[in-house]
């Protein structure tokens, strides 16, 4: 197996790696191996969690649209039934 040394890692990135490793109960080295394996082993991107999220991500670069809502009509009285 090969060894890898990462130098000049920015402090915010190191802090995030340390926190994520702690959340998963792993050392920073083990967490880095896990991240590299997850990214490099699989050729396909992860499937979206839901269709709505996938659509939002696809169209997010185009910006949002504000639609004017039509005014609501008053509620109708319920029909009366003969007794």
mmCIF file of N, CA and C in Angstrom:
data_model
loop_
_atom_site.group_PDB
_atom_site.id
_atom_site.type_symbol
_atom_site.label_atom_id
_atom_site.label_comp_id
_atom_site.label_asym_id
_atom_site.label_seq_id
_atom_site.Cartn_x
_atom_site.Cartn_y
_atom_site.Cartn_z
ATOM 1 N N UNK A 1 0.826 -1.185 0.000
ATOM 2 C CA UNK A 1 0.000 0.000 0.000
ATOM 3 C C UNK A 1 0.867 1.243 0.000
ATOM 4 N N UNK A 2 0.375 2.271 -0.646
ATOM 5 C CA UNK A 2 1.102 3.531 -0.733
ATOM 6 C C UNK A 2 0.755 4.426 0.447
ATOM 7 N N UNK A 3 1.656 5.329 0.753
ATOM 8 C CA UNK A 3 1.419 6.341 1.779
ATOM 9 C C UNK A 3 1.274 7.689 1.088
ATOM 10 N N UNK A 4 0.508 8.550 1.695
ATOM 11 C CA UNK A 4 0.262 9.866 1.121
ATOM 12 C C UNK A 4 0.365 10.896 2.235
ATOM 13 N N UNK A 5 1.121 11.935 2.003
ATOM 14 C CA UNK A 5 1.237 13.040 2.951
ATOM 15 C C UNK A 5 0.627 14.260 2.295
ATOM 16 N N UNK A 6 -0.251 14.922 3.008
ATOM 17 C CA UNK A 6 -0.883 16.128 2.472
ATOM 18 C C UNK A 6 -0.322 17.319 3.222
ATOM 19 N N UNK A 7 0.376 18.184 2.518
ATOM 20 C CA UNK A 7 0.976 19.370 3.124
ATOM 21 C C UNK A 7 0.167 20.605 2.755
ATOM 22 N N UNK A 8 0.322 21.612 3.559
ATOM 23 C CA UNK A 8 -0.279 22.938 3.316
ATOM 24 C C UNK A 8 -1.795 22.878 3.183
ATOM 25 N N UNK A 9 -2.421 22.025 3.970
ATOM 26 C CA UNK A 9 -3.890 21.975 3.966
ATOM 27 C C UNK A 9 -4.393 23.199 4.724
ATOM 28 N N UNK A 10 -5.313 23.904 4.127
ATOM 29 C CA UNK A 10 -5.865 25.097 4.775
ATOM 30 C C UNK A 10 -6.586 24.695 6.057
ATOM 31 N N UNK A 11 -6.500 25.564 7.051
ATOM 32 C CA UNK A 11 -7.040 25.256 8.370
ATOM 33 C C UNK A 11 -8.548 24.961 8.359
ATOM 34 N N UNK A 12 -9.362 25.737 7.615
ATOM 35 C CA UNK A 12 -10.801 25.417 7.610
ATOM 36 C C UNK A 12 -11.087 24.010 7.047
ATOM 37 N N UNK A 13 -10.327 23.615 6.031
ATOM 38 C CA UNK A 13 -10.523 22.290 5.454
ATOM 39 C C UNK A 13 -10.101 21.206 6.443
ATOM 40 N N UNK A 14 -8.983 21.435 7.123
ATOM 41 C CA UNK A 14 -8.530 20.475 8.124
ATOM 42 C C UNK A 14 -9.538 20.349 9.263
ATOM 43 N N UNK A 15 -10.104 21.459 9.683
ATOM 44 C CA UNK A 15 -11.113 21.433 10.753
ATOM 45 C C UNK A 15 -12.346 20.654 10.332
ATOM 46 N N UNK A 16 -12.780 20.868 9.089
ATOM 47 C CA UNK A 16 -13.955 20.134 8.598
ATOM 48 C C UNK A 16 -13.679 18.645 8.512
ATOM 49 N N UNK A 17 -12.471 18.279 8.050
ATOM 50 C CA UNK A 17 -12.106 16.869 7.971
ATOM 51 C C UNK A 17 -12.059 16.260 9.368
ATOM 52 N N UNK A 18 -11.481 16.971 10.319
ATOM 53 C CA UNK A 18 -11.402 16.475 11.694
ATOM 54 C C UNK A 18 -12.806 16.282 12.273
ATOM 55 N N UNK A 19 -13.691 17.256 12.063
ATOM 56 C CA UNK A 19 -15.052 17.160 12.593
ATOM 57 C C UNK A 19 -15.825 16.017 11.939
ATOM 58 N N UNK A 20 -15.686 15.872 10.625
ATOM 59 C CA UNK A 20 -16.392 14.794 9.921
ATOM 60 C C UNK A 20 -15.876 13.438 10.369
ATOM 61 N N UNK A 21 -14.564 13.329 10.567
ATOM 62 C CA UNK A 21 -13.985 12.074 11.044
ATOM 63 C C UNK A 21 -14.525 11.739 12.424
ATOM 64 N N UNK A 22 -14.607 12.739 13.298
ATOM 65 C CA UNK A 22 -15.139 12.504 14.646
ATOM 66 C C UNK A 22 -16.603 12.081 14.580
ATOM 67 N N UNK A 23 -17.373 12.714 13.708
ATOM 68 C CA UNK A 23 -18.790 12.342 13.562
ATOM 69 C C UNK A 23 -18.950 10.885 13.138
ATOM 70 N N UNK A 24 -18.017 10.410 12.316
ATOM 71 C CA UNK A 24 -18.099 9.034 11.817
ATOM 72 C C UNK A 24 -17.304 8.050 12.665
ATOM 73 N N UNK A 25 -16.677 8.539 13.742
ATOM 74 C CA UNK A 25 -15.917 7.660 14.622
ATOM 75 C C UNK A 25 -14.653 7.115 13.982
ATOM 76 N N UNK A 26 -14.009 7.933 13.139
ATOM 77 C CA UNK A 26 -12.802 7.504 12.439
ATOM 78 C C UNK A 26 -11.674 8.498 12.712
ATOM 79 N N UNK A 27 -10.451 8.049 12.415
ATOM 80 C CA UNK A 27 -9.319 8.973 12.452
ATOM 81 C C UNK A 27 -9.381 9.848 11.200
ATOM 82 N N UNK A 28 -8.622 10.944 11.204
ATOM 83 C CA UNK A 28 -8.592 11.806 10.018
ATOM 84 C C UNK A 28 -8.043 11.041 8.816
ATOM 85 N N UNK A 29 -7.044 10.217 9.047
ATOM 86 C CA UNK A 29 -6.464 9.432 7.955
ATOM 87 C C UNK A 29 -7.488 8.465 7.372
ATOM 88 N N UNK A 30 -8.223 7.788 8.254
ATOM 89 C CA UNK A 30 -9.237 6.842 7.785
ATOM 90 C C UNK A 30 -10.362 7.568 7.051
ATOM 91 N N UNK A 31 -10.745 8.728 7.563
ATOM 92 C CA UNK A 31 -11.805 9.513 6.913
ATOM 93 C C UNK A 31 -11.359 9.972 5.530
ATOM 94 N N UNK A 32 -10.104 10.413 5.399
ATOM 95 C CA UNK A 32 -9.578 10.837 4.098
ATOM 96 C C UNK A 32 -9.575 9.669 3.117
ATOM 97 N N UNK A 33 -9.181 8.464 3.592
ATOM 98 C CA UNK A 33 -9.215 7.280 2.727
ATOM 99 C C UNK A 33 -10.637 6.987 2.275
ATOM 100 N N UNK A 34 -11.573 7.087 3.209
ATOM 101 C CA UNK A 34 -12.980 6.816 2.888
ATOM 102 C C UNK A 34 -13.491 7.807 1.836
ATOM 103 N N UNK A 35 -13.161 9.086 2.007
ATOM 104 C CA UNK A 35 -13.603 10.115 1.057
ATOM 105 C C UNK A 35 -13.004 9.851 -0.324
ATOM 106 N N UNK A 36 -11.710 9.582 -0.378
ATOM 107 C CA UNK A 36 -11.063 9.307 -1.667
ATOM 108 C C UNK A 36 -11.668 8.082 -2.339
ATOM 109 N N UNK A 37 -11.901 7.048 -1.564
ATOM 110 C CA UNK A 37 -12.481 5.832 -2.139
ATOM 111 C C UNK A 37 -13.884 6.100 -2.673
ATOM 112 N N UNK A 38 -14.691 6.830 -1.904
ATOM 113 C CA UNK A 38 -16.062 7.118 -2.329
ATOM 114 C C UNK A 38 -16.084 7.940 -3.614
ATOM 115 N N UNK A 39 -15.144 8.859 -3.758
ATOM 116 C CA UNK A 39 -15.123 9.736 -4.927
ATOM 117 C C UNK A 39 -14.522 9.042 -6.145
ATOM 118 N N UNK A 40 -13.462 8.276 -5.939
ATOM 119 C CA UNK A 40 -12.727 7.735 -7.077
ATOM 120 C C UNK A 40 -13.169 6.353 -7.527
ATOM 121 N N UNK A 41 -13.789 5.579 -6.667
ATOM 122 C CA UNK A 41 -14.153 4.209 -7.035
ATOM 123 C C UNK A 41 -15.405 4.188 -7.902
ATOM 124 N N UNK A 42 -16.350 5.047 -7.614
ATOM 125 C CA UNK A 42 -17.622 5.022 -8.321
ATOM 126 C C UNK A 42 -17.587 5.983 -9.497
ATOM 127 N N UNK A 43 -17.974 5.486 -10.667
ATOM 128 C CA UNK A 43 -17.995 6.330 -11.861
ATOM 129 C C UNK A 43 -19.258 7.164 -11.953
ATOM 130 N N UNK A 44 -20.354 6.668 -11.399
ATOM 131 C CA UNK A 44 -21.625 7.364 -11.504
ATOM 132 C C UNK A 44 -21.806 8.329 -10.353
ATOM 133 N N UNK A 45 -22.399 9.484 -10.621
ATOM 134 C CA UNK A 45 -22.694 10.398 -9.518
ATOM 135 C C UNK A 45 -23.786 9.792 -8.647
ATOM 136 N N UNK A 46 -23.848 10.176 -7.376
ATOM 137 C CA UNK A 46 -24.885 9.620 -6.513
ATOM 138 C C UNK A 46 -26.269 10.003 -7.008
ATOM 139 N N UNK A 47 -27.198 9.102 -6.854
ATOM 140 C CA UNK A 47 -28.576 9.358 -7.282
ATOM 141 C C UNK A 47 -29.187 10.436 -6.398
ATOM 142 N N UNK A 48 -29.984 11.327 -6.983
ATOM 143 C CA UNK A 48 -30.628 12.353 -6.160
ATOM 144 C C UNK A 48 -31.592 11.723 -5.169
ATOM 145 N N UNK A 49 -31.727 12.372 -4.036
ATOM 146 C CA UNK A 49 -32.599 11.852 -2.989
ATOM 147 C C UNK A 49 -34.069 11.896 -3.434
ATOM 148 N N UNK A 50 -34.414 12.902 -4.202
ATOM 149 C CA UNK A 50 -35.800 13.007 -4.661
ATOM 150 C C UNK A 50 -35.850 13.773 -5.983
ATOM 151 N N UNK A 51 -36.927 13.630 -6.687
ATOM 152 C CA UNK A 51 -37.081 14.264 -7.990
ATOM 153 C C UNK A 51 -37.096 15.787 -7.872
ATOM 154 N N UNK A 52 -37.800 16.321 -6.882
ATOM 155 C CA UNK A 52 -37.879 17.777 -6.730
ATOM 156 C C UNK A 52 -36.495 18.374 -6.492
ATOM 157 N N UNK A 53 -35.688 17.728 -5.655
ATOM 158 C CA UNK A 53 -34.336 18.219 -5.404
ATOM 159 C C UNK A 53 -33.483 18.192 -6.654
ATOM 160 N N UNK A 54 -33.636 17.149 -7.452
ATOM 161 C CA UNK A 54 -32.885 17.038 -8.696
ATOM 162 C C UNK A 54 -33.271 18.157 -9.663
ATOM 163 N N UNK A 55 -34.544 18.433 -9.768
ATOM 164 C CA UNK A 55 -35.016 19.507 -10.653
ATOM 165 C C UNK A 55 -34.502 20.854 -10.162
ATOM 166 N N UNK A 56 -34.559 21.105 -8.838
ATOM 167 C CA UNK A 56 -34.063 22.368 -8.294
ATOM 168 C C UNK A 56 -32.581 22.565 -8.615
ATOM 169 N N UNK A 57 -31.778 21.507 -8.420
ATOM 170 C CA UNK A 57 -30.342 21.621 -8.694
ATOM 171 C C UNK A 57 -30.074 21.895 -10.174
ATOM 172 N N UNK A 58 -30.853 21.281 -11.047
ATOM 173 C CA UNK A 58 -30.623 21.462 -12.477
ATOM 174 C C UNK A 58 -30.924 22.893 -12.912
ATOM 175 N N UNK A 59 -31.978 23.490 -12.365
ATOM 176 C CA UNK A 59 -32.397 24.814 -12.820
ATOM 177 C C UNK A 59 -31.919 25.952 -11.922
ATOM 178 N N UNK A 60 -31.220 25.667 -10.844
ATOM 179 C CA UNK A 60 -30.733 26.703 -9.930
ATOM 180 C C UNK A 60 -29.862 27.744 -10.623
ATOM 181 N N UNK A 61 -28.979 27.360 -11.559
ATOM 182 C CA UNK A 61 -28.138 28.384 -12.197
ATOM 183 C C UNK A 61 -28.924 29.437 -12.979
ATOM 184 N N UNK A 62 -30.143 29.137 -13.348
ATOM 185 C CA UNK A 62 -30.941 30.079 -14.136
ATOM 186 C C UNK A 62 -31.680 31.086 -13.268
ATOM 187 N N UNK A 63 -31.686 30.888 -11.969
ATOM 188 C CA UNK A 63 -32.372 31.800 -11.056
ATOM 189 C C UNK A 63 -33.825 31.413 -10.879
ATOM 190 N N UNK A 64 -34.450 32.070 -9.943
ATOM 191 C CA UNK A 64 -35.837 31.763 -9.618
ATOM 192 C C UNK A 64 -36.812 32.613 -10.405
ATOM 193 N N UNK A 65 -38.063 32.279 -10.267
ATOM 194 C CA UNK A 65 -39.128 33.011 -10.929
ATOM 195 C C UNK A 65 -40.191 33.316 -9.877
ATOM 196 N N UNK A 66 -40.611 34.546 -9.824
ATOM 197 C CA UNK A 66 -41.693 34.935 -8.921
ATOM 198 C C UNK A 66 -42.981 35.023 -9.739
ATOM 199 N N UNK A 67 -43.933 34.215 -9.388
ATOM 200 C CA UNK A 67 -45.211 34.225 -10.091
ATOM 201 C C UNK A 67 -46.240 34.977 -9.258
ATOM 202 N N UNK A 68 -47.042 35.782 -9.938
ATOM 203 C CA UNK A 68 -48.116 36.491 -9.254
ATOM 204 C C UNK A 68 -49.257 35.517 -9.020
ATOM 205 N N UNK A 69 -49.688 35.426 -7.784
ATOM 206 C CA UNK A 69 -50.805 34.545 -7.474
ATOM 207 C C UNK A 69 -52.115 35.268 -7.731
ATOM 208 N N UNK A 70 -53.066 34.606 -8.372
ATOM 209 C CA UNK A 70 -54.349 35.269 -8.611
ATOM 210 C C UNK A 70 -55.087 35.455 -7.289
ATOM 211 N N UNK A 71 -55.926 36.487 -7.217
ATOM 212 C CA UNK A 71 -56.674 36.689 -5.958
ATOM 213 C C UNK A 71 -57.624 35.525 -5.734
ATOM 214 N N UNK A 72 -57.803 35.188 -4.478
ATOM 215 C CA UNK A 72 -58.700 34.089 -4.137
ATOM 216 C C UNK A 72 -60.138 34.561 -4.158
ATOM 217 N N UNK A 73 -60.996 33.701 -4.616
ATOM 218 C CA UNK A 73 -62.423 34.008 -4.619
ATOM 219 C C UNK A 73 -62.995 33.627 -3.263
ATOM 220 N N UNK A 74 -64.085 34.287 -2.868
ATOM 221 C CA UNK A 74 -64.687 33.912 -1.583
ATOM 222 C C UNK A 74 -65.240 32.490 -1.662
ATOM 223 N N UNK A 75 -65.283 31.836 -0.527
ATOM 224 C CA UNK A 75 -65.809 30.478 -0.473
ATOM 225 C C UNK A 75 -67.301 30.484 -0.769
ATOM 226 N N UNK A 76 -67.748 29.455 -1.463
ATOM 227 C CA UNK A 76 -69.177 29.313 -1.744
ATOM 228 C C UNK A 76 -69.879 28.722 -0.533
ATOM 229 N N UNK A 77 -71.137 29.006 -0.418
ATOM 230 C CA UNK A 77 -71.941 28.396 0.646
ATOM 231 C C UNK A 77 -72.204 26.948 0.247
ATOM 232 N N UNK A 78 -72.173 26.042 1.187
ATOM 233 C CA UNK A 78 -72.440 24.649 0.855
ATOM 234 C C UNK A 78 -73.892 24.474 0.398
ATOM 235 N N UNK A 79 -74.151 23.515 -0.461
ATOM 236 C CA UNK A 79 -75.529 23.312 -0.918
ATOM 237 C C UNK A 79 -76.403 22.823 0.237
ATOM 238 N N UNK A 80 -77.647 23.196 0.151
ATOM 239 C CA UNK A 80 -78.583 22.728 1.187
ATOM 240 C C UNK A 80 -79.326 21.515 0.626
ATOM 241 N N UNK A 81 -79.455 20.501 1.447
ATOM 242 C CA UNK A 81 -80.138 19.276 1.034
ATOM 243 C C UNK A 81 -81.522 19.220 1.657
ATOM 244 N N UNK A 82 -82.515 18.771 0.888
ATOM 245 C CA UNK A 82 -83.862 18.645 1.474
ATOM 246 C C UNK A 82 -83.867 17.554 2.540
ATOM 247 N N UNK A 83 -84.621 17.794 3.574
ATOM 248 C CA UNK A 83 -84.696 16.812 4.659
ATOM 249 C C UNK A 83 -85.843 15.893 4.515
#
